[in-house]
Coordinates of C-alpha atoms in Angstrom, one line a residue:
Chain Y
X1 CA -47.1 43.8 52.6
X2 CA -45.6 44.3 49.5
X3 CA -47.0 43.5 46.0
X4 CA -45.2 42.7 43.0
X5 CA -47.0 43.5 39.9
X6 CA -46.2 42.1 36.0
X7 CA -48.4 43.6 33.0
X8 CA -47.2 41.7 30.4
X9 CA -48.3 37.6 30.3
X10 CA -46.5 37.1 27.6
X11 CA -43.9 38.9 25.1
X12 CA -42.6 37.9 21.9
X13 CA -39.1 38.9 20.3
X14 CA -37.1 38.2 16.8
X15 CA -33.8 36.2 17.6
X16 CA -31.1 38.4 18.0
X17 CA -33.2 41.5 18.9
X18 CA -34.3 43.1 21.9
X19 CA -36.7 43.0 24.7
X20 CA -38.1 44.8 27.6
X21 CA -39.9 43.0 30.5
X22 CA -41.9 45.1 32.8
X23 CA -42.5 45.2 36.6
X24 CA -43.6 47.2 39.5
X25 CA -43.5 46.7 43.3
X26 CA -44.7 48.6 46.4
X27 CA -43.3 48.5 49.4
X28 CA -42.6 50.3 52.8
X29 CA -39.5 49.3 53.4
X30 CA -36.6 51.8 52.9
X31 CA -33.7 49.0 51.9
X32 CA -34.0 45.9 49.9
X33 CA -33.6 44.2 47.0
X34 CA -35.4 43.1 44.0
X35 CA -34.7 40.5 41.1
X36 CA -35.3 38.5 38.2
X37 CA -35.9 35.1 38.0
X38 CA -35.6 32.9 34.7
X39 CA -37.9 29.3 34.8
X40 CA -37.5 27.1 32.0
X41 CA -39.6 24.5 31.5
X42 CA -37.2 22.1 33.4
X43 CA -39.4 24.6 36.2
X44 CA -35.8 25.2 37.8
X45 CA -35.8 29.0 38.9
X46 CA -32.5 30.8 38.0
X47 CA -31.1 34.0 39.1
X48 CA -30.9 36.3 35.8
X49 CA -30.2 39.6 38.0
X50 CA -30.4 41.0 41.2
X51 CA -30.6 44.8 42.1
X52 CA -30.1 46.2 45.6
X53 CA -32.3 49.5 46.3
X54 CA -29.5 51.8 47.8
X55 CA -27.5 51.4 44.9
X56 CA -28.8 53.7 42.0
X57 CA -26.6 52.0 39.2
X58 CA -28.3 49.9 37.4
X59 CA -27.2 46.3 37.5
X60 CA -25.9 44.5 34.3
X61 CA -25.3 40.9 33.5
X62 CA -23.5 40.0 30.4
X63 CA -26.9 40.9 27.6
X64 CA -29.6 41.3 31.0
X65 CA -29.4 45.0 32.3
X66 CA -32.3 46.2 34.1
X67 CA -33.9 50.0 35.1
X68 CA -34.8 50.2 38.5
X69 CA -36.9 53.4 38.8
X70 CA -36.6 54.1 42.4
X71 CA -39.5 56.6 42.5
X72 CA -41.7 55.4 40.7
X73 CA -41.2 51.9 41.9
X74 CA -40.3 50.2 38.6
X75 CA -38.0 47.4 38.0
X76 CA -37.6 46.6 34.6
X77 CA -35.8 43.9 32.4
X78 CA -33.8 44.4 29.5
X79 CA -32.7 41.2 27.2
X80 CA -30.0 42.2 24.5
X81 CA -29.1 39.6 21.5
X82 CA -32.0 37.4 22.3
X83 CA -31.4 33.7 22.2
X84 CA -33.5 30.5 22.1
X85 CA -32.8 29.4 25.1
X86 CA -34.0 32.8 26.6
X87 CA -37.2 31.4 25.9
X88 CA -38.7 30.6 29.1
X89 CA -41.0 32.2 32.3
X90 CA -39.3 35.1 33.8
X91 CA -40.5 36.4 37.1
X92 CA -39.9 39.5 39.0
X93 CA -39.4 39.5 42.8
X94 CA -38.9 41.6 46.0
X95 CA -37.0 40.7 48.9
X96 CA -39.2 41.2 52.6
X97 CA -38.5 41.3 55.8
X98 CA -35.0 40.3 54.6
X99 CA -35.8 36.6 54.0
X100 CA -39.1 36.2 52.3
X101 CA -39.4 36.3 48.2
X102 CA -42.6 38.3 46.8
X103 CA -43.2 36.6 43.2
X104 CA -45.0 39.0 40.2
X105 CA -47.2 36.3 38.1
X106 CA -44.5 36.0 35.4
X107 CA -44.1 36.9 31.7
X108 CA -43.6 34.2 29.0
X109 CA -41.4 35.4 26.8
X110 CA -41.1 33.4 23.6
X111 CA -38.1 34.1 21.1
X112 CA -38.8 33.6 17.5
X113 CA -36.2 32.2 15.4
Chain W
X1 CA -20.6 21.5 44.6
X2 CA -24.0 20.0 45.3
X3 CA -27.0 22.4 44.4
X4 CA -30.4 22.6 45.8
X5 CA -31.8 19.2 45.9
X6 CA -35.5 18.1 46.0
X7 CA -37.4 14.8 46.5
X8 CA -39.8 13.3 45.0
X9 CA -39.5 14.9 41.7
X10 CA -43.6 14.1 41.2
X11 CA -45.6 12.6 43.4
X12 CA -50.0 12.0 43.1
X13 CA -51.6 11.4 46.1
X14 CA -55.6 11.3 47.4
X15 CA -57.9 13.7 48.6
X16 CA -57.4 13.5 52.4
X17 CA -54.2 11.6 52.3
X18 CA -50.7 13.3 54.0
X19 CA -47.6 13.9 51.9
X20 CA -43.6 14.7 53.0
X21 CA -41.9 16.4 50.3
X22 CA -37.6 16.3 50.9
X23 CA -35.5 19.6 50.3
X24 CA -31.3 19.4 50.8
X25 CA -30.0 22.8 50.6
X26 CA -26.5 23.7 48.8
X27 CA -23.6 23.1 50.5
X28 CA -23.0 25.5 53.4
X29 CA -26.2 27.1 53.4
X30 CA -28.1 26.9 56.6
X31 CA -31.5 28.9 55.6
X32 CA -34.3 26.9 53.9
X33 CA -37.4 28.5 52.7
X34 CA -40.3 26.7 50.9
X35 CA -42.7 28.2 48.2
X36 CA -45.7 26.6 46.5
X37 CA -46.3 27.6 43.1
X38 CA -50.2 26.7 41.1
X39 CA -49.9 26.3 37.7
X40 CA -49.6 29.7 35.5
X41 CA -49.0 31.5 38.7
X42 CA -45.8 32.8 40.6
X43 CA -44.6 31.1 43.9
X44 CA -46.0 31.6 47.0
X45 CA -44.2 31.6 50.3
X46 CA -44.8 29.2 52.8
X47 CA -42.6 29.4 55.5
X48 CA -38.2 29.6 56.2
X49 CA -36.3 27.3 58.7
X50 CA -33.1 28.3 60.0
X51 CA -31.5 26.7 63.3
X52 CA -34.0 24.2 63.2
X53 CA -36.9 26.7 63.7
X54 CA -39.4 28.5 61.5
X55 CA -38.4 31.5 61.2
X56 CA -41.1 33.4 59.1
X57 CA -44.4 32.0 57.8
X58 CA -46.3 33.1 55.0
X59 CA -51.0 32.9 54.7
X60 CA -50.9 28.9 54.8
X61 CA -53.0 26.7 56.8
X62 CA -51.6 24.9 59.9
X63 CA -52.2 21.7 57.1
X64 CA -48.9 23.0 56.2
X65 CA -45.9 22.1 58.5
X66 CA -42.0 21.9 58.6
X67 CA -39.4 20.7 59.8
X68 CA -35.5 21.3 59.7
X69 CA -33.0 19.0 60.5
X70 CA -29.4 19.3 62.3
X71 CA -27.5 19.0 58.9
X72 CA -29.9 21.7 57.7
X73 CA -32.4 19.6 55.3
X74 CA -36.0 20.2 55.6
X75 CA -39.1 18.6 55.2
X76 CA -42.6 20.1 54.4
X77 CA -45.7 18.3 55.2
X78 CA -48.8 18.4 54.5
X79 CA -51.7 17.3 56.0
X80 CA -55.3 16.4 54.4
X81 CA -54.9 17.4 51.3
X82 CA -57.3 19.0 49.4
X83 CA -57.5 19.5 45.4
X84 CA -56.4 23.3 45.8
X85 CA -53.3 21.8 47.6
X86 CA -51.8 20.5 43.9
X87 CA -48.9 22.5 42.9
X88 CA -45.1 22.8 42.3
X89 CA -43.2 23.0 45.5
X90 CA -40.2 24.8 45.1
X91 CA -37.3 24.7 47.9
X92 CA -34.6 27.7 48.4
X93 CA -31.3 27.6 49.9
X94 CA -29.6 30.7 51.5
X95 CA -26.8 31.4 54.4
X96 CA -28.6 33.3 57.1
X97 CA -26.6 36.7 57.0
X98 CA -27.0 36.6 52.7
X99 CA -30.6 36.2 52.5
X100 CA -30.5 38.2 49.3
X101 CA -28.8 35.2 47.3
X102 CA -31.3 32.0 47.1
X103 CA -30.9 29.2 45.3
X104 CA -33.7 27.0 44.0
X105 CA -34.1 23.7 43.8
X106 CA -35.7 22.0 40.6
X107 CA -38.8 21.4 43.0
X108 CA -41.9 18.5 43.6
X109 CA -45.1 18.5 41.6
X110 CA -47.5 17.1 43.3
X111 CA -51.2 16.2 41.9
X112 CA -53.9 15.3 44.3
X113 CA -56.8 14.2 42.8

């Protein structure tokens, strides 16, 4: 089975700097896909990013990029320009079996104005 | 264009007592999936419907039962509920050949006491 594993419980950042959010999976499979997901606390989960395995460019949305670390199985997320409304749970996932999510415990991140 | 709906948005209910939480997925998806999520803690899969059967099932208890419907809602059940049993429920939305793009509903806390 895989396992999904975040170190950090919680991260602060200054508005309008950086931030990196950590994550590392195992799994057996040779193909799938892994992502981030944003909850607020109106506890609906959004898509931030999503990165396919066989594809060794990293995958950018607008100021999230992430560095997926094929070998050593690391999946990392990058937030450029923080903003307050960044503030919120983020959670790292894999894809298994093709249907089934696989959930990290989360990292609250908290932006500082 | 209709998201991922959920209902109840909370609901309490007794020790013992059986729930039926609602999920509509977004329009012209035909894959639901259902994750419980404790408090502080990442979701959990439960179990995916598509064509009206359960596809995949994740480490719950028979307690825990679905049900998809020809218009592709679902319903989850749940069946003697125990303390433990008090969580978010979160409902996902995919189309069966993209299971790589789901879309969450805002999801049903529930509180048994």
């Amino acid at each position: 089975a895989q396992t999904v594993t975040q170190s950090q419980p919680e991260m602060s950042v200054q508005e309008a700097e950086t931030v990196t959010l950590s994550c590392t999976y195992d799994t057996s499979e040779s193909d799938y896909y892994l992502f981030w997901y944003k909850q607020p606390p109106s506890r609906q989960m959004i898509l931030v990013i999503r990165q396919e395995a066989y594809k060794q460019q990293n995958a950018t949305e607008n100021r999230f990029s992430v560095n997926f670390q094929k070998a050593a199985k690391s999946f990392s997320l990058k937030i450029s320009d923080s903003q307050l409304g960044d503030a919120a749970m983020y959670f790292c996932a894999c894809l298994e079996n093709g249907n089934k999510l696989v959930f990290g415990a989360g990292t609250i991140l908290r932006v500082k104005s | 264009d209709a998201g991922v709906t959920q209902s109840p948005t909370h609901l309490i209910k007794t020790r013992g007592q059986q729930v039926t939480l609602r999920c509509s997925p977004k329009s012209g998806h035909d894959t639901v999936s259902w994750y419980q999520q404790a408090l502080g803690q990442g979701p959990q899969f439960i179990f995916q419907y598509y064509e009206e059967e359960e596809r995949q099932r994740g480490n719950f208890p028979d307690r825990f039962s679905g049900h998809q419907f020809p218009n592709y809602s679902s319903e989850l059940n749940v069946n003697a509920l125990l303390l433990g049993d008090s969580a978010l429920y979160l409902c996902a939305s995919s189309l069966g050949d993209s299971p790589y793009e789901q879309y969450f509903g805002p999801g049903t806390r529930l509180t048994v006491t």
